[in-house]
Each structure stands twice: as structure tokens, then as C-alpha cells.
Amino acid sequence: MAKPSKKKVFGLLAEYETPREIFAACEKVRDAGYQKWDSYTPFPVHNLDKAMGLKPSMLGWLVFVCGISGASGGMLLQWWTSTIEYPIIIAAKPYFSYQAFVPVTFELGILLASFAAVFGMLAFNRLPQWYHSCFNSERFARVTDDKFFICIESTDPKYSPEKTRSLLEGTGAAHIEEVED
Amino acid sequence: MSSHGPKKVSKEQIWIKPGSLWARLPIIGVVLAAIGLGGSFSMMGEHPQEFWYAYLTALAIFIAFGLGGLFFVIIQHVTRAGWSIVVRRLAENVMITLPALSLLALPVVFMGTHELYEWTHLDVVAADTMLSAKQPYLNEGFFTQRMLAYFGVWTLLSVLFYGWSTSQDDATGEAITKKAHSMRWLSAPGVALFAISMTFFAFDALMSLDPHWFSTMFGVYYFAGIAVTSHAMLALLSVALRKSGYLQGVVTEEHNHSLGKLMFGFTVFFAYIGFSQYFLIWYANIPEETRWFAYRINGDFLYLSGLLAIGRFVIPFFFLVSRVIKRNSNTLMLAAIWILLMEFIDMYWLVQPVLVNHHAQHAEHAEALQMHLGALDILTVVGVGGVFLAVFGWALARKALIPVNDPRTQESLEFEDF
């Protein structure tokens, strides 16, 4: 019942045997100028981000801004509640006893920074993802075991079925296939 | 992941050239020590109290540097760290100044106690309930024994670690791993010995300057300074050596990054400890506890306390938070110099206000506390610093700049940080 598929092509999936091979392959794909592509490995490969030409993540800035606003929000909240909204003398100390407010300020800074780190990381990685086109390939299942993959997506401006395939062949891929969207 | 073969290190990179400025450090140090110690000891007759307070400040600073080296070496062995092998020899060279600094501290124990410590005056102790209660611990006999024990522990640990590590350089075959095992074996009891001796040294030498006051966190406070300066010292030394042509490609920006992260982390740790000590005393508001802070936020010392809070936490925190700053040698060195400078101010802040407050209390008219920074303060720092520099320079030129035979030197050379 194999009908010719009318589904869109997601991209070309190339399979590699070792981290060293995929490292060299990523450098070639990067140098060819592709933008919309990704590598998939069973474990983190050191410096693969450099081989892929990925820019440093903006996550740090997000964490910094959220941490600062958490800390200053915490201090402001305590200043407002204990000097304006409900002034009350505690232990004969001034209304605005910043020393007493430091623990909460610190904790709120940490809380918002870690929220930004976790949820920002998920957002930047577009996670959670319930579906990924690469799972249409049966061979791709071994990415969690012992195989390494590069997928160049068809939405990339430089993508062409023939040229991209020959580029991937030139990187020494063990197997290349087209995956459906 | 490197696509090249294993990294090789040439001899010129890890041996100090004879005749270079680094090789002359021992002579420079001896000259500085002669000027500083000679000058300050000659002024001792005129201003005995000022001399001993300044001398103790200088000792507290450089003993903190020496203990920083010892701390780094012990921690790397006990955690079996691989990344740090290429900077470990620098830490060992800093650490081996401890026997000399212990010798320099002997005059404090045998000559200076009467000028420094109120609790050595038996008439004062007899008239004071609190000091009488503390007499079983705070008395001259036990104090001397304890101090000698700390110096003995530091000398023993630093000589053993230094000896094993440097003799490993020339060892062959099984002797290499045997020495690595010896160092690792000693490191676990070393952690306990270091922690106890360092904490009680801080209690005895620095906290007992104001014998009514006590803080169980004081030892940790002294340690927080040691930990942050320890990594700052290594960052400064490794960058300075690279700038004069050594360790190129041996200590890399990856090691910069790790040292920077530890500097950043211990900067936060310092703030945490320093604030916690202040916070609990501020909250409880018990006079015998608050007085220690009271005269440190009085008169000139208020500005010094503010400088410490901002200079030791706020500035390095925001400066070192970025990854780029930690990896760049120039910015990292700037941070390291700043942090080392702050250790000088911190030790001054721990020691000197006691004397100024003492004078103010015995003055005829109540007066604001005035900070003084005289020739004695500078001469003692130059003198003790000269001895530190001389011993460090001697050790630096004596052996290779990295432990060449350590089983994990290659791992450290090829270390990559994230």
C-alpha cells in the first residue's frame, strides 16, 4: 500500500558513527553557510557548539535581569509594607531596617533568577516539544544509543535536495535519508 | 574536543630563565624584608603598641595568602581534581612560605602579647568577671602552646605536600604514582587539620584582641578571605607569568574561567559569612556583642566598613558575573589585584580599630575614632611581604612551573571549561 507521499519534506538526515566524525561534519555544514539545521547526539560532545557556529546563549542576560528585578522587588515590597502600608516597630529598630530585609531580598533574587534560568532555557530550546519530524526516521531512534545525526531542514534558504545531499555525502555520512514533516 | 594530538610543553615555557625579573624575586624580597623589618623593628621602642598592631596586621594578610595556597593544594588532592594540576605548583610555591611566616609570627607570641592582648594583664583579668571566666583558655601559657601547634601543623603540611610534589618531578616509574597516592592520602586529614588550625588561629590571634567579644563565625570569616584570595593569587600569578612569556598554552583561558568562577563563588561566600556575622549580632542587640561592630561604624571606620562591603562584594560580584570577563586574562587579572587589595583592607579592619578604640576610651575627652596609616603600617607590610616574596621566588625558580610528572598533567593541559 505504499502510496507516493504527498507530505512535505522536513529535511535531510545524515548519520555518523563517532563524535569525531560528526564534529568534522558540523564544521563543514557550518562553513557551507546553512542556518536552519541541528545536530543530535546521545551525549554532550565538547565544543560542538563552536563547530556548529552557534552564538553564545542570551540566557545569561535574562537570568541577570530577572535576578536583579527579583532582588529589588523583594526589597521594595518590604520597604513599602513596613514603612508605608503597615508601619510597626519591631525590637525598637527603625521602620526601614534594611538588615532585616536582606534574607528575603536575597531569596527573591535567587528565586526569580532560577525561574528565568529553567523556564528561559525551556523557551529558548522550544521545549517541551510533543512532536519532532526526525522521529519519522526509524534509524533516528539510535540517537539515544550510539549514533550521531545532522539534520538540515528544508526551510533553510540554501537548501536544495541535490546540493545538500552531496554536501552531506562529502562529510562522510554513513547513511543519508529524507525525513517527512 | 581537540582534533590535534596530545599537547606538548616545551622546557622554556615552564622553567624560569636565570637572570629574569622572576629569578631575581628572592633578592628583591630579601632587600624589601630588610628595609621593612629593619625599619619597623627600629621604631618598636618608640611606639610599641602601634608596632605590634601593624605587625600583626601584616602577618594576618600574608599568613592568609600562605594558607590560601595550602587550602588550594589540599582541596585539589582531596577532590582528585584534574583541571587544576597546571596551577597547583604555583599554589605550592605560595604555600611553602608558611614555615617562614610561622617564624616571623614567633615574636608576636614571645614578645608582643603584652602590647596586643588585654587578657595577658593579670590585674585587668582579675577585676573583670568575663575575662576571669575565660582565663582557662585565654592565658599566656596555653596561648603559646596553641600558636606553636598551629605553626607546627602548617609547617608539617606544607613541607610534606611541597616535598612530595617537587620530588615527583624527578621520580620515575612506580615512585610517581606512589607520591601521588601519598599526597591524596594526606589530603583528607589535611582538610581537618587545616580547618581547625586556621579557625583557632583566627580566634586566638585576631578575635582575642577584643577579649570580651566573641563570634563563632569569626574563623569562617577569616577563611572566606583566605578562599577568595587563594584563587585571586593564582589568577594573578598565572596571568603575570604568561605576560612575561611563560606557561603559554599551558595555563589557558579555560583555567582562567575556572579560577574566575571560584573567585566569584567565594566572593559571594564572603558576603554571606560577613553579613551573617553582622546580622545576628545586629538582631540580638546585646551590648557585649554589638560593641565590636559599634566602633567599626564609628568615625572614620564607618567609611572603611562601607568600602569593605562594596569593594569586597558589590564590585567584584557585578564585575565577575560575566563569562567574558572571567576568560579574558586582562580583566581577570584586574579582578584578582582588586580582590588581593581588599584582603589588606579587611585585615586592617579586623585589627586596627581595636587599638584606636582603646586609645579613645582612655583619652580624657571623648573623641571620634580616627584612622591612622603611618610608616609602621607600610614598613611592616613591606617587611613581611618581602619575606613572602623571597621564599615564593626561591621556590618558583627552584622547580618547573607545573608538576611535570603528575599522572593527570595531560588532562589539565587539555582541560576545557564551559
XYZ file of C-alpha atoms in Angstrom:
599
model
C 0.000 0.000 0.000
C 2.972 2.307 -0.455
C 1.443 5.419 -1.885
C 3.701 8.195 -3.108
C 3.781 10.525 -0.140
C 2.332 13.991 -0.561
C 3.773 15.117 2.739
C 6.247 17.935 2.922
C 9.908 17.122 3.296
C 11.308 18.195 6.676
C 14.941 17.866 5.709
C 17.894 15.608 5.079
C 19.100 13.421 7.909
C 22.711 12.243 7.903
C 24.001 9.566 10.231
C 27.533 9.309 11.705
C 29.319 6.643 13.687
C 31.581 8.640 16.024
C 31.701 12.026 17.789
C 34.886 12.846 15.853
C 33.037 12.381 12.533
C 30.060 14.494 13.471
C 32.387 17.173 14.826
C 34.148 17.458 11.453
C 30.810 17.248 9.605
C 29.319 20.084 11.662
C 32.273 22.289 10.771
C 31.660 21.594 7.060
C 27.925 22.289 7.248
C 28.639 25.490 9.208
C 31.207 26.625 6.623
C 28.738 25.917 3.802
C 26.559 28.637 5.340
C 23.471 26.736 6.452
C 21.296 28.354 9.127
C 18.393 26.018 9.857
C 19.972 22.770 10.903
C 20.811 20.895 14.067
C 22.937 18.075 15.381
C 21.677 15.227 17.557
C 23.982 13.198 19.791
C 23.495 10.581 22.517
C 25.672 12.595 24.924
C 27.146 16.130 25.028
C 30.079 16.471 22.629
C 32.539 19.089 23.872
C 32.713 22.253 21.804
C 30.162 21.033 19.265
C 28.521 24.447 19.651
C 31.687 26.035 18.259
C 31.844 23.516 15.407
C 28.233 24.383 14.593
C 28.927 28.107 14.811
C 26.249 28.691 17.452
C 26.196 32.117 19.050
C 26.533 32.352 22.858
C 23.141 31.949 24.505
C 21.272 35.052 25.643
C 20.008 33.127 28.667
C 22.574 34.710 30.993
C 21.221 38.186 30.356
C 17.665 37.034 31.012
C 18.752 35.434 34.302
C 20.639 38.595 35.282
C 17.685 40.906 34.595
C 15.237 38.617 36.406
C 17.592 38.189 39.364
C 18.032 41.933 39.737
C 14.289 42.592 39.476
C 13.585 39.816 41.996
C 16.034 41.301 44.476
C 14.890 44.889 44.058
C 11.238 43.787 44.072
C 11.835 41.969 47.329
C 13.451 44.994 48.941
C 10.714 47.333 47.634
C 7.949 45.057 48.879
C 9.379 45.038 52.394
C 10.082 48.746 52.379
C 6.518 49.521 51.319
C 4.779 47.105 53.702
C 6.804 48.039 56.755
C 7.147 51.788 56.327
C 4.032 52.902 54.398
C 1.289 50.339 54.389
C 1.584 48.944 57.911
C 4.335 50.665 59.909
C 5.101 48.744 63.062
C 8.016 48.978 65.433
C 9.855 45.696 65.831
C 12.533 45.284 68.509
C 12.920 49.071 68.786
C 14.507 49.189 65.372
C 13.740 51.743 62.638
C 10.861 51.070 60.237
C 13.274 50.703 57.376
C 15.736 48.205 58.835
C 17.382 47.062 55.626
C 19.460 44.485 57.529
C 16.336 42.519 58.351
C 15.184 42.683 54.738
C 18.337 41.199 53.243
C 17.399 37.490 53.565
C 14.082 37.944 51.728
C 15.734 40.199 49.134
C 18.382 37.570 48.566
C 15.883 34.708 48.350
C 13.638 36.531 45.878
C 16.635 37.398 43.749
C 17.636 33.728 43.674
C 14.045 32.586 43.061
C 13.437 34.790 40.050
C 16.903 34.102 38.657
C 16.383 30.352 38.846
C 12.884 30.618 37.342
C 14.401 32.598 34.490
C 17.162 30.023 34.093
C 14.841 26.995 33.966
C 11.885 28.394 32.034
C 14.072 30.600 29.849
C 16.156 27.565 28.928
C 12.983 25.655 28.015
C 11.659 28.578 25.983
C 14.920 29.151 24.089
C 15.057 25.434 23.274
C 11.340 25.465 22.248
C 10.628 22.805 24.830
C 8.504 20.899 25.604
C 8.000 19.576 22.059
C 5.419 16.824 21.662
C 6.425 16.052 18.092
C 9.613 16.218 16.121
C 9.840 15.324 12.438
C 13.096 13.429 12.928
C 11.144 10.709 14.767
C 9.687 9.765 11.370
C 13.015 8.116 10.639
C 13.406 4.647 12.082
C 17.179 4.900 12.197
C 16.905 8.069 14.276
C 15.856 6.000 17.310
C 19.513 5.083 17.794
C 20.355 8.714 18.597
C 19.695 7.775 22.214
C 22.119 4.882 21.943
C 25.213 5.066 19.734
C 24.571 7.095 16.559
C 25.105 10.756 15.737
C 22.875 12.741 13.378
C 22.814 16.026 11.492
C 19.525 17.226 10.044
C 19.495 20.115 7.533
C 15.958 21.423 7.280
C 14.229 22.131 4.000
C 13.201 25.594 5.167
C 16.827 26.702 5.052
C 17.291 29.239 2.211
C 20.316 27.347 0.927
C 18.520 24.005 0.935
C 18.336 22.051 -2.311
C 17.715 18.277 -2.352
C 20.706 17.531 -4.563
C 23.310 20.021 -3.391
C 22.598 19.455 0.300
C 22.738 15.716 -0.195
C 26.091 15.925 -1.934
C 27.410 18.177 0.836
C 26.376 15.636 3.455
C 27.898 12.834 1.386
C 31.114 14.805 1.349
C 31.161 14.872 5.154
C 31.455 11.099 5.299
C 27.945 10.300 6.488
C 27.262 6.606 6.942
C 23.669 6.950 5.738
C 21.529 9.802 4.373
C 17.775 9.885 4.151
C 14.967 12.358 3.575
C 12.597 12.793 6.505
C 8.959 13.873 6.187
C 7.497 16.686 8.144
C 37.201 18.191 21.597
C 40.558 18.670 20.030
C 41.403 17.413 16.585
C 45.156 17.678 17.284
C 47.401 15.219 19.059
C 48.266 15.440 22.763
C 49.589 18.842 23.818
C 53.327 19.090 24.366
C 55.041 21.562 26.672
C 58.490 22.940 25.891
C 61.048 23.448 28.612
C 61.251 27.232 28.102
C 57.565 27.537 28.986
C 57.864 26.002 32.433
C 61.320 26.965 33.679
C 62.122 30.481 34.920
C 65.049 31.913 32.923
C 68.066 32.742 35.099
C 68.588 36.481 35.286
C 64.953 37.360 34.579
C 62.921 39.504 36.944
C 61.153 36.394 38.269
C 64.503 34.785 39.061
C 65.549 37.914 40.964
C 62.457 37.819 43.221
C 64.377 36.265 46.158
C 66.915 39.125 46.152
C 64.194 41.750 45.789
C 62.282 40.072 48.608
C 65.299 39.964 50.919
C 66.006 43.663 50.282
C 62.364 44.581 50.964
C 62.332 42.406 54.082
C 65.498 44.061 55.382
C 64.117 47.548 54.775
C 60.655 46.782 56.150
C 61.557 44.652 59.139
C 64.669 46.676 59.979
C 62.784 49.949 59.753
C 59.754 48.825 61.716
C 61.665 46.965 64.452
C 63.827 50.052 64.983
C 60.628 52.045 65.595
C 59.302 49.467 68.053
C 60.953 51.126 71.068
C 59.145 54.392 70.489
C 55.684 53.107 69.592
C 55.436 49.552 70.906
C 51.639 49.224 70.607
C 51.458 50.764 67.143
C 54.278 48.494 66.035
C 52.710 45.256 67.263
C 49.270 46.065 65.856
C 50.775 46.914 62.470
C 52.976 43.815 62.592
C 50.003 41.577 63.404
C 48.020 43.123 60.527
C 50.827 42.361 58.085
C 51.163 38.820 59.399
C 47.411 38.216 59.157
C 47.499 39.275 55.490
C 50.430 37.169 54.372
C 49.529 34.154 56.512
C 46.137 34.332 54.767
C 47.943 34.211 51.397
C 50.081 31.270 52.520
C 47.082 29.411 53.933
C 45.292 30.127 50.657
C 47.969 28.157 48.831
C 47.715 25.315 51.335
C 43.915 25.315 51.081
C 44.029 25.102 47.282
C 46.540 22.227 47.286
C 44.612 20.204 49.874
C 41.264 20.692 48.138
C 42.620 19.695 44.714
C 44.036 16.472 46.161
C 41.030 15.561 48.225
C 38.679 16.045 45.268
C 41.146 14.420 42.828
C 40.758 17.454 40.592
C 42.287 17.157 37.143
C 41.788 20.662 35.780
C 43.985 22.424 38.321
C 47.256 20.492 38.017
C 48.896 23.203 35.873
C 48.336 25.892 38.513
C 48.930 23.633 41.509
C 52.687 24.211 41.557
C 52.068 27.958 41.857
C 49.825 27.270 44.851
C 52.542 25.043 46.321
C 55.074 27.842 45.928
C 52.715 30.199 47.760
C 52.082 27.539 50.419
C 55.771 26.929 51.168
C 56.022 30.480 52.541
C 54.126 29.219 55.631
C 57.197 27.891 57.527
C 58.919 31.275 57.076
C 55.792 33.208 58.034
C 55.441 30.987 61.121
C 58.962 32.005 62.139
C 58.013 35.644 61.630
C 54.982 35.112 63.871
C 57.091 33.866 66.793
C 57.938 37.405 68.002
C 54.198 38.029 68.406
C 53.919 35.003 70.666
C 57.055 35.607 72.726
C 57.423 39.405 72.724
C 54.240 41.098 71.616
C 51.434 39.575 73.666
C 51.578 42.222 76.384
C 51.117 45.076 73.927
C 48.493 43.288 71.841
C 46.271 41.324 74.179
C 44.438 42.810 77.123
C 43.907 39.361 78.666
C 47.634 38.972 79.338
C 47.398 41.649 82.023
C 46.560 39.645 85.115
C 45.352 42.655 87.131
C 42.812 43.502 84.405
C 41.672 39.893 84.226
C 41.234 39.632 87.998
C 38.989 42.712 88.030
C 36.876 41.527 85.122
C 34.339 38.718 85.519
C 34.204 37.830 81.863
C 37.948 37.717 81.406
C 38.333 35.668 84.579
C 35.800 33.201 83.228
C 37.801 32.905 80.011
C 41.119 32.531 81.805
C 41.367 28.731 81.466
C 41.549 29.281 77.701
C 42.943 32.802 77.374
C 46.179 32.609 79.324
C 49.714 33.054 78.066
C 50.940 29.511 78.644
C 48.109 27.833 76.739
C 48.172 30.574 74.063
C 51.858 29.902 73.358
C 51.291 26.156 73.135
C 48.359 26.582 70.773
C 50.164 29.008 68.487
C 53.184 26.697 68.282
C 50.804 23.849 67.431
C 49.243 25.816 64.546
C 52.651 26.777 63.172
C 53.791 23.171 63.529
C 50.746 21.870 61.638
C 51.172 24.408 58.813
C 54.900 23.740 58.504
C 54.374 19.983 58.508
C 51.552 20.034 55.930
C 53.245 22.481 53.571
C 56.653 20.793 53.731
C 55.142 17.346 53.143
C 52.930 18.405 50.215
C 55.692 20.517 48.697
C 58.285 17.773 49.157
C 56.168 15.040 47.600
C 55.080 17.172 44.688
C 58.543 18.515 43.787
C 60.284 15.156 44.203
C 57.647 13.657 41.914
C 59.101 15.840 39.138
C 62.322 13.819 39.189
C 60.781 10.464 40.023
C 60.434 7.586 37.579
C 58.229 4.536 37.278
C 56.205 3.476 40.274
C 57.579 6.224 42.503
C 55.451 8.727 40.556
C 52.122 7.139 41.456
C 53.353 6.402 44.957
C 53.909 10.119 45.595
C 50.521 10.955 44.063
C 48.967 8.461 46.486
C 50.853 9.960 49.437
C 49.531 13.423 48.628
C 45.996 12.157 48.254
C 46.291 10.151 51.480
C 47.387 13.193 53.483
C 44.791 15.490 51.952
C 41.794 14.088 53.860
C 43.258 14.514 57.367
C 44.791 17.698 55.932
C 41.323 19.204 55.465
C 40.534 18.734 59.157
C 43.973 19.895 60.325
C 43.793 22.969 58.113
C 40.262 23.887 59.193
C 40.908 23.517 62.919
C 44.309 25.232 62.973
C 43.154 28.111 60.746
C 39.934 28.687 62.724
C 41.625 28.696 66.120
C 44.499 30.815 64.839
C 41.900 33.419 63.854
C 40.244 33.139 67.277
C 43.499 33.382 69.206
C 45.483 35.884 67.210
C 42.753 38.191 65.898
C 39.498 37.734 67.812
C 41.127 37.823 71.248
C 42.373 41.361 70.535
C 38.966 42.341 71.919
C 38.661 39.601 74.529
C 35.118 40.461 75.619
C 33.771 39.904 72.158
C 33.217 36.526 70.610
C 31.746 35.192 67.393
C 31.670 31.535 66.441
C 31.729 32.657 62.805
C 34.985 34.548 63.144
C 37.117 31.636 61.945
C 34.918 31.182 58.894
C 35.156 34.909 58.226
C 38.959 34.691 58.156
C 38.635 31.607 55.958
C 36.329 33.368 53.473
C 39.098 35.904 52.871
C 41.635 33.093 52.502
C 39.499 31.219 49.981
C 38.799 34.183 47.733
C 42.403 35.469 47.804
C 43.710 31.961 47.188
C 42.164 31.837 43.731
C 42.857 35.520 43.054
C 46.538 34.912 43.813
C 46.698 32.018 41.353
C 44.873 34.030 38.687
C 47.259 36.966 39.146
C 50.385 34.791 39.131
C 49.402 32.687 36.132
C 48.403 35.720 34.058
C 51.543 37.657 35.060
C 53.740 34.681 34.155
C 52.025 34.364 30.786
C 52.538 38.062 30.134
C 56.277 37.571 30.595
C 56.354 34.630 28.217
C 55.894 31.565 30.412
C 53.106 28.983 30.553
C 51.900 29.928 27.039
C 49.357 27.336 26.011
C 49.831 25.614 29.380
C 47.515 27.707 31.532
C 44.789 28.772 29.128
C 41.621 30.812 29.189
C 39.867 27.609 30.252
C 41.826 27.693 33.524
C 41.168 31.449 33.723
C 37.485 30.663 33.576
C 37.613 28.114 36.387
C 39.700 30.354 38.651
C 37.334 33.228 37.868
C 34.300 31.144 38.760
C 35.881 30.196 42.093
C 36.756 33.852 42.778
C 33.166 34.786 42.009
C 31.746 31.990 44.146
C 33.913 32.776 47.162
C 33.139 36.488 46.781
C 29.504 35.571 47.374
C 30.589 33.245 50.186
C 32.492 36.090 51.838
C 29.451 38.358 51.673
C 27.266 35.600 53.082
C 29.603 34.962 56.021
C 30.369 38.621 56.665
C 26.719 39.596 56.600
C 25.555 36.637 58.689
C 28.050 37.522 61.420
C 26.827 41.121 61.441
C 23.145 40.269 61.013
C 22.738 38.033 64.070
C 24.586 40.473 66.304
C 22.525 43.375 64.952
C 19.272 41.482 65.547
C 20.001 40.282 69.071
C 21.379 43.687 70.056
C 23.320 42.527 73.102
C 25.833 45.208 74.181
C 28.816 42.903 74.694
C 28.351 41.633 71.123
C 27.430 44.853 69.347
C 30.381 46.866 70.658
C 32.765 45.148 68.241
C 30.728 46.498 65.333
C 29.879 49.729 67.148
C 33.395 51.084 66.971
C 33.790 49.830 63.439
C 30.909 52.019 62.275
C 32.152 54.961 64.316
C 34.173 57.897 62.989
C 36.490 57.095 60.080
C 35.889 53.389 60.362
C 32.351 53.773 59.035
C 33.822 54.588 55.622
C 36.230 51.666 55.882
C 33.354 49.290 56.689
C 31.399 50.665 53.738
C 34.400 50.262 51.467
C 34.753 46.665 52.591
C 31.102 45.823 51.884
C 31.157 47.450 48.462
C 34.729 46.617 47.491
C 34.726 43.058 48.681
C 31.271 42.099 47.477
C 29.344 44.506 45.238
C 32.141 45.463 42.833
C 33.703 42.002 42.296
C 30.244 40.401 42.132
C 28.999 42.535 39.266
C 32.397 42.587 37.594
C 32.971 38.835 37.645
C 29.431 37.723 36.867
C 30.076 37.741 33.111
C 31.715 34.807 31.361
C 33.777 37.027 29.042
C 35.416 38.862 31.983
C 36.477 35.589 33.588
C 38.029 34.201 30.400
C 39.912 37.350 29.407
C 43.344 37.464 31.055
C 43.466 41.260 31.460
C 40.077 41.653 33.114
C 40.643 38.591 35.281
C 43.980 39.990 36.465
C 42.299 43.295 37.280
C 39.729 41.479 39.414
C 42.463 39.427 41.092
C 44.504 42.515 42.024
C 41.409 44.206 43.406
C 40.482 41.172 45.499
C 44.021 40.872 46.884
C 43.989 44.567 47.741
C 40.744 44.060 49.630
C 42.390 41.413 51.818
C 44.808 44.099 53.032
C 41.904 46.378 53.888
C 39.946 43.568 55.516
C 42.818 42.592 57.833
C 43.424 46.238 58.698
C 39.720 46.495 59.515
C 39.896 43.435 61.781
C 42.955 44.530 63.757
C 43.447 48.287 63.879
C 40.078 49.589 65.154
C 40.727 47.737 68.425
C 43.760 49.893 69.149
C 42.113 53.139 68.083
C 39.081 52.359 70.223
C 41.334 51.503 73.142
C 43.058 54.883 72.901
C 39.751 56.715 72.512
C 38.345 55.073 75.633
C 41.344 56.069 77.704
C 41.509 59.627 76.357
C 40.490 62.498 78.596
C 37.824 63.758 76.202
C 35.511 61.619 74.171
C 36.731 61.787 70.604
C 35.716 60.391 67.264
C 37.682 57.367 66.124
C 40.418 58.423 63.760
C 42.017 56.075 61.342
C 45.766 56.314 61.050
C 48.014 54.912 58.370
C 51.604 55.552 59.296
C 55.093 54.490 58.343
C 54.808 51.466 60.630
C 51.804 50.091 58.736
C 53.644 50.358 55.446
C 57.013 49.133 56.723
C 55.580 46.018 58.370
C 53.648 45.091 55.207
C 56.796 45.657 53.113
C 58.875 43.615 55.548
C 56.585 40.607 55.929
C 55.697 40.859 52.232
C 59.404 40.823 51.402
C 59.890 37.546 53.245
C 56.828 36.132 51.482
C 58.186 37.263 48.115
C 61.679 35.919 48.799
C 60.513 32.428 49.734
C 57.966 32.355 46.912
C 60.567 33.491 44.368
C 63.079 30.928 45.622
C 60.505 28.150 45.208
C 59.371 29.468 41.816
C 62.821 29.285 40.232
C 63.839 26.086 42.003
C 61.468 23.764 40.140
C 59.358 23.645 36.984
C 56.257 25.865 36.961
C 53.957 22.858 36.675
C 54.127 19.376 38.216
C 55.571 17.718 35.102
C 55.147 14.117 36.262
C 51.709 14.226 37.798
C 49.607 11.397 36.327
C 46.927 13.911 35.319
C 49.050 16.758 33.956
C 47.927 15.915 30.424
C 44.279 16.057 31.487
C 44.877 19.509 32.950
C 46.683 20.731 29.824
C 43.742 19.739 27.653
C 41.092 20.898 30.110
C 38.067 22.647 28.644
C 35.603 24.685 30.642
C 32.074 25.596 29.632
